[in-house]
Short mmCIF file of C-alpha atoms in Angstrom, two decimals:
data_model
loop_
_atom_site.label_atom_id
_atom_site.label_comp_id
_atom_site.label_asym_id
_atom_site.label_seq_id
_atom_site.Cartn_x
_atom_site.Cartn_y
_atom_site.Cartn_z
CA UNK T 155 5.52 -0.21 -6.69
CA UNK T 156 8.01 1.10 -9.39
CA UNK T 157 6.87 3.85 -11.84
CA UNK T 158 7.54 5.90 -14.69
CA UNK T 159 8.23 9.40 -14.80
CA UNK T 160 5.50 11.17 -16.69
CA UNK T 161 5.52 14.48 -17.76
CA UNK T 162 4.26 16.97 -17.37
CA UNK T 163 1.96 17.07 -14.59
CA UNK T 164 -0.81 18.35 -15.46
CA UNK T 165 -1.43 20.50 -18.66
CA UNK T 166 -4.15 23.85 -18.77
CA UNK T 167 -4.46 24.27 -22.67
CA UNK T 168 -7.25 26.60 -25.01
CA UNK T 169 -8.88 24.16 -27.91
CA UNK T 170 -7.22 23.66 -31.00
CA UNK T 171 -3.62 23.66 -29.36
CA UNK T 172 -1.04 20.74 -29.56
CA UNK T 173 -0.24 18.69 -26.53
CA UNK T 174 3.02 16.82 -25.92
CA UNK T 175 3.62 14.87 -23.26
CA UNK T 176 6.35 11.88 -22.15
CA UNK T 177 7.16 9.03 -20.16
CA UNK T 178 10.94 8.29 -19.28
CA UNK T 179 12.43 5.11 -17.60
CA UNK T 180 15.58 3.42 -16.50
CA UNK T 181 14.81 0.57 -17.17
CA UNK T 182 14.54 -0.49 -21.16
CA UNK T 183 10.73 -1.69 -22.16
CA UNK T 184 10.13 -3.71 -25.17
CA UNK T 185 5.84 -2.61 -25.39
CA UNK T 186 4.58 1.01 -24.49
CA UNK T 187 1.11 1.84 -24.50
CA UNK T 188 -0.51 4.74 -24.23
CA UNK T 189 -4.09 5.01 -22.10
CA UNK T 190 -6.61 7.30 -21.59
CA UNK T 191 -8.65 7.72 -18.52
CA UNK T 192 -12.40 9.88 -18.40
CA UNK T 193 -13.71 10.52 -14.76
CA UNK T 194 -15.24 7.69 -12.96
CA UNK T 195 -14.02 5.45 -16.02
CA UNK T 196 -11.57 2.51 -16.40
CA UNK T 197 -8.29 3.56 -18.34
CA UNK T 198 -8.86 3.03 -22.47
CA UNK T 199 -6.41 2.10 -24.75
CA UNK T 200 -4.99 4.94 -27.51
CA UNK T 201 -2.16 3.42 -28.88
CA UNK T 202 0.24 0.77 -28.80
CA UNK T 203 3.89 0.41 -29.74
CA UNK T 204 5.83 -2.56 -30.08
CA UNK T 205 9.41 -1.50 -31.86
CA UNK T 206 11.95 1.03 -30.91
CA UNK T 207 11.93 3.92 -33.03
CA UNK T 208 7.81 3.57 -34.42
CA UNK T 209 5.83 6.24 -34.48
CA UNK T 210 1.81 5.27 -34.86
CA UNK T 211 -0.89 7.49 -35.19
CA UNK T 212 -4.63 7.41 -34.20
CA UNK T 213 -6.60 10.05 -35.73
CA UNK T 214 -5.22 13.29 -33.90
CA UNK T 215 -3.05 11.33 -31.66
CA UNK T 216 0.67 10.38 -32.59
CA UNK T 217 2.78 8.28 -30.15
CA UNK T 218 6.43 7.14 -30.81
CA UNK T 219 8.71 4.70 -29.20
CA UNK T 220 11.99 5.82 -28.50
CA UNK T 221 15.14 4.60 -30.06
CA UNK T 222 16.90 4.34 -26.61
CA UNK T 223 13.82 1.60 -25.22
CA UNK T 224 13.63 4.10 -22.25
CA UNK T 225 11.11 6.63 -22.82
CA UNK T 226 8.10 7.39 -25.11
CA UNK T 227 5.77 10.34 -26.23
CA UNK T 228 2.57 10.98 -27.54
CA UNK T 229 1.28 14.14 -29.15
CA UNK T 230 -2.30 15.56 -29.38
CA UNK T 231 -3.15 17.60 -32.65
CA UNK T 232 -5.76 20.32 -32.42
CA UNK T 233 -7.04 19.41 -28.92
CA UNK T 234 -10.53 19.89 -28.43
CA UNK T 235 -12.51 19.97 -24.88
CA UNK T 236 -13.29 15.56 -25.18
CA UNK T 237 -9.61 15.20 -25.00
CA UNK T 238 -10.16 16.30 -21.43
CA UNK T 239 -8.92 13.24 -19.37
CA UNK T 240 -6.04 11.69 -17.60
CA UNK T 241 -3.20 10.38 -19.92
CA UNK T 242 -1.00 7.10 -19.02
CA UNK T 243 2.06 5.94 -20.21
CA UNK T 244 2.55 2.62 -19.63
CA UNK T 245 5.71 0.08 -19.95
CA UNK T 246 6.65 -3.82 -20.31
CA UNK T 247 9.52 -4.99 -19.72
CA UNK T 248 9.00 -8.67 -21.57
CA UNK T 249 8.23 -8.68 -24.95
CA UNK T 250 4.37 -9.09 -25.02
CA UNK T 251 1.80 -11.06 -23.81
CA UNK T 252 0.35 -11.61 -19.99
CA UNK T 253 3.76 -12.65 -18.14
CA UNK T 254 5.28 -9.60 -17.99
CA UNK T 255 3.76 -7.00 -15.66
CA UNK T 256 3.01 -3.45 -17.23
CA UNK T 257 4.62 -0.45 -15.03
CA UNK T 258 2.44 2.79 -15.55
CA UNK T 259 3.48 6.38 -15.71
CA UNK T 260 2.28 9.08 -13.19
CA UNK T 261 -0.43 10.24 -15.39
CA UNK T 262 -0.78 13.70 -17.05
CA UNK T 263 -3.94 15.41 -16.00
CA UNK T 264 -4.79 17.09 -19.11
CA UNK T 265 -7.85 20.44 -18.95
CA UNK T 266 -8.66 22.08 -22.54
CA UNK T 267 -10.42 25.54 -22.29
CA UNK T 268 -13.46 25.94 -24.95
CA UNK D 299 -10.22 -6.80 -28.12
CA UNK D 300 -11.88 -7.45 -25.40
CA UNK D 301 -14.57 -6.14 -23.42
CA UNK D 302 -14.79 -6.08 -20.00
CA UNK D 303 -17.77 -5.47 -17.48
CA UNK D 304 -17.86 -5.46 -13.32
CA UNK D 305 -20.30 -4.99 -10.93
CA UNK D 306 -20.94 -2.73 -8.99
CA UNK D 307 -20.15 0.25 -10.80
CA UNK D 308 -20.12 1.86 -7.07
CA UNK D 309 -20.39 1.20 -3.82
CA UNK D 310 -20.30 2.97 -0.15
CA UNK D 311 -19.45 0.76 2.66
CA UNK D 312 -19.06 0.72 6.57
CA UNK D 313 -15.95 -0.23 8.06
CA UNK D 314 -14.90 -3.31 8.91
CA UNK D 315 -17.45 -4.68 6.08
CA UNK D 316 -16.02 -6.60 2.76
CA UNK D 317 -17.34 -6.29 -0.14
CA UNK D 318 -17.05 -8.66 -3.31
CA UNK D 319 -16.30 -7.24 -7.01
CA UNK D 320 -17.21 -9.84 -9.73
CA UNK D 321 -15.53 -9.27 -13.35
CA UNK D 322 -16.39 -10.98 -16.59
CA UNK D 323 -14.81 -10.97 -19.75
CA UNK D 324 -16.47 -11.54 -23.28
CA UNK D 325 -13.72 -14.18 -24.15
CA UNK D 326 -11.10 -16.97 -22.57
CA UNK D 327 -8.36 -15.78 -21.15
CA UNK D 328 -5.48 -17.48 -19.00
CA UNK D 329 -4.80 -14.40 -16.47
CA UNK D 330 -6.75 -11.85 -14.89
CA UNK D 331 -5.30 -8.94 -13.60
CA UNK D 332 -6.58 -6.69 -10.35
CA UNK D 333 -5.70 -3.16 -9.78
CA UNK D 334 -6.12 -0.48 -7.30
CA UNK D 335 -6.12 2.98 -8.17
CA UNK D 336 -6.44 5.44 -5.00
CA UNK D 337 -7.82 8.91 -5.70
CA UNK D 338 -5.21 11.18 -7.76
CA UNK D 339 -2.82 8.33 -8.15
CA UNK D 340 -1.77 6.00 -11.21
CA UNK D 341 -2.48 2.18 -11.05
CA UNK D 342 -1.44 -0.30 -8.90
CA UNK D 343 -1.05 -4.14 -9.32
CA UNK D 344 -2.87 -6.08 -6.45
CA UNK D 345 -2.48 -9.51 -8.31
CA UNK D 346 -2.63 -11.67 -11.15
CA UNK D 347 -5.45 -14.18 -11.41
CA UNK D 348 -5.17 -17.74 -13.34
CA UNK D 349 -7.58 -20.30 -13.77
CA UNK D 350 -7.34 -23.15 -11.30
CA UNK D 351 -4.87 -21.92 -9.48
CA UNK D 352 -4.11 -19.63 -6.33
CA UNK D 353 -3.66 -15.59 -7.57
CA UNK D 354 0.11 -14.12 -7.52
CA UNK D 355 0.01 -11.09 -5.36
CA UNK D 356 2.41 -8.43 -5.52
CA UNK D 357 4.39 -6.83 -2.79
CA UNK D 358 2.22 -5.09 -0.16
CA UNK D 359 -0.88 -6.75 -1.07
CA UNK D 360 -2.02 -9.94 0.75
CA UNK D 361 -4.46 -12.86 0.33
CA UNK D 362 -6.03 -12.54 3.56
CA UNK D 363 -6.96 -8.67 3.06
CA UNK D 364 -8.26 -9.47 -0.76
CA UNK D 365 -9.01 -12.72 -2.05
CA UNK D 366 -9.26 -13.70 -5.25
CA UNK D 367 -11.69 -16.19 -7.14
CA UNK D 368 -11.52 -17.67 -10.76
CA UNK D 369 -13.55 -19.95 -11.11
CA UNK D 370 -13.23 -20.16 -14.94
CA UNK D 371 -11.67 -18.47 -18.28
CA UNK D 372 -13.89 -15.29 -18.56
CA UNK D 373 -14.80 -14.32 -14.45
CA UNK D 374 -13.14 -13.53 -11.48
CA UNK D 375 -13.48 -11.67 -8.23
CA UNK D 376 -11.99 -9.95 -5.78
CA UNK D 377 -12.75 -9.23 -2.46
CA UNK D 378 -11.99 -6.49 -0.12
CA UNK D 379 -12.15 -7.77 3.22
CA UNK D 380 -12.51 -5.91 6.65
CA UNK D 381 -12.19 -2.60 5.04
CA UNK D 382 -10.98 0.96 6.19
CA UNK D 383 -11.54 4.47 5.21
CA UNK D 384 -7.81 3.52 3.36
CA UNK D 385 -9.87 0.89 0.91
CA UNK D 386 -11.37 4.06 -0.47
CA UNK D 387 -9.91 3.39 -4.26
CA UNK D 388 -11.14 2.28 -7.53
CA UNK D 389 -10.48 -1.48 -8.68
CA UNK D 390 -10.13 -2.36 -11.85
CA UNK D 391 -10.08 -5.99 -13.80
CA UNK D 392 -7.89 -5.96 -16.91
CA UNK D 393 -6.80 -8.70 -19.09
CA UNK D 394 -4.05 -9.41 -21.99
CA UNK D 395 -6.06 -9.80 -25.44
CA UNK D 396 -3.91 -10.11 -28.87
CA UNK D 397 -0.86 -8.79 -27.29
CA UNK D 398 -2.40 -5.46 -25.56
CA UNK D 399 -4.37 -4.85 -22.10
CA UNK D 400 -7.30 -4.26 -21.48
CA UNK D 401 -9.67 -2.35 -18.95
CA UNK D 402 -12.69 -2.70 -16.71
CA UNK D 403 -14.99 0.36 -16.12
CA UNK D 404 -13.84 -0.24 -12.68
CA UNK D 405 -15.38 0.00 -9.34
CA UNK D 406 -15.74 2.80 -7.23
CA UNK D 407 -15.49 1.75 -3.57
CA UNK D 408 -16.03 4.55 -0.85
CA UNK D 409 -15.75 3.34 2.83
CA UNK D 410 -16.61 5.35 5.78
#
């Protein structure tokens, strides 16, 4: 099924750096959210962003919707080693609500060094 | 938001065996979603399920190889029928709740 390109990879970091990571499209999306995912654990939601051009924050985490409706980044202040997880971008191309399908990102595997 | 529980948490299985995950929300809601996520990969749509009526499924995924139950506004299952070492994924319930979605802890299937 169709995707979004998430970037980068996979990310090797030492506590107390900042992460930045993003999630580009072709297509325009009207809702990105942003999801984290533990081991063995069902993806949890960071942050969500409903208008081109906001930028949200949840305690160390900042996400922003871009102004173009195709891509969207979210930034980790001061990592520290429970930020360890997989990150997912994910994209709807509707404007809310359970009709329209979200598309995830490739996921960015992210490892912080105590 | 909503909260979200399914059972198992985990299972191994033998080939050609199906096995039946149940989902239950802590409120009403009109669709259900199933995912699969296969090891190292992002999530997948399987289908959409409504109340009291037959689930949507997306391309690649078909009725006969996982059938769906709702029964009513807060459970649902899915079942993974005559399974294959290629089942070997975690499945997740989600659902739509004040305009965001929602998770299940998901379900760790393993077949040999």
């Amino acid at each position: 099924g169709q995707q979004l390109n998430q970037s980068p990879q996979s990310m090797f970091i030492q506590e107390g750096e900042d992460v930045s990571m993003n999630c580009t499209s072709s297509s325009i999306f009207n809702t990105w959210l942003w999801y984290k995912q533990d081991p063995g654990e069902g993806p949890v939601l960071l942050i969500a962003l409903y208008k081109a051009g906001e930028l949200t924050s949840n305690g160390r985490l900042t996400a922003q919707f871009g102004i173009t409706r195709k891509d969207s980044f979210l930034n980790i202040s001061a990592s520290i080693p429970s930020d360890v997880g997989i990150y997912f971008c994910a994209g709807q191309l509707g404007y809310g609500g359970a009709t329209n399908k979200l598309i995830f990102g490739t996921g960015t595997l992210l490892a912080v060094q105590p | 938001s909503a909260v979200i529980s399914q059972k198992p948490s985990r299972d191994i299985c033998q080939r050609g065996t199906s096995l039946t995950i149940q989902c239950q929300v802590d409120s009403q809601v009109t669709m259900m979603f199933w995912y699969r996520q296969q090891p190292g990969q992002s999530l997948t749509l399987i289908a959409t399920a409504n109340q009291g009526s037959e689930a949507t499924y997306e391309s690649g995924f078909v009725i006969d190889k996982f059938p769906i139950s709702r029964p009513n506004l807060t459970f649902s299952t899915l079942t993974v029928s005559n399974m294959s070492p290629e089942d070997s994924s975690i499945y997740l319930c989600s659902v739509w709740s004040f305009n965001t979605q929602y998770f299940g802890p998901g379900t760790r299937l393993t077949v040999l």
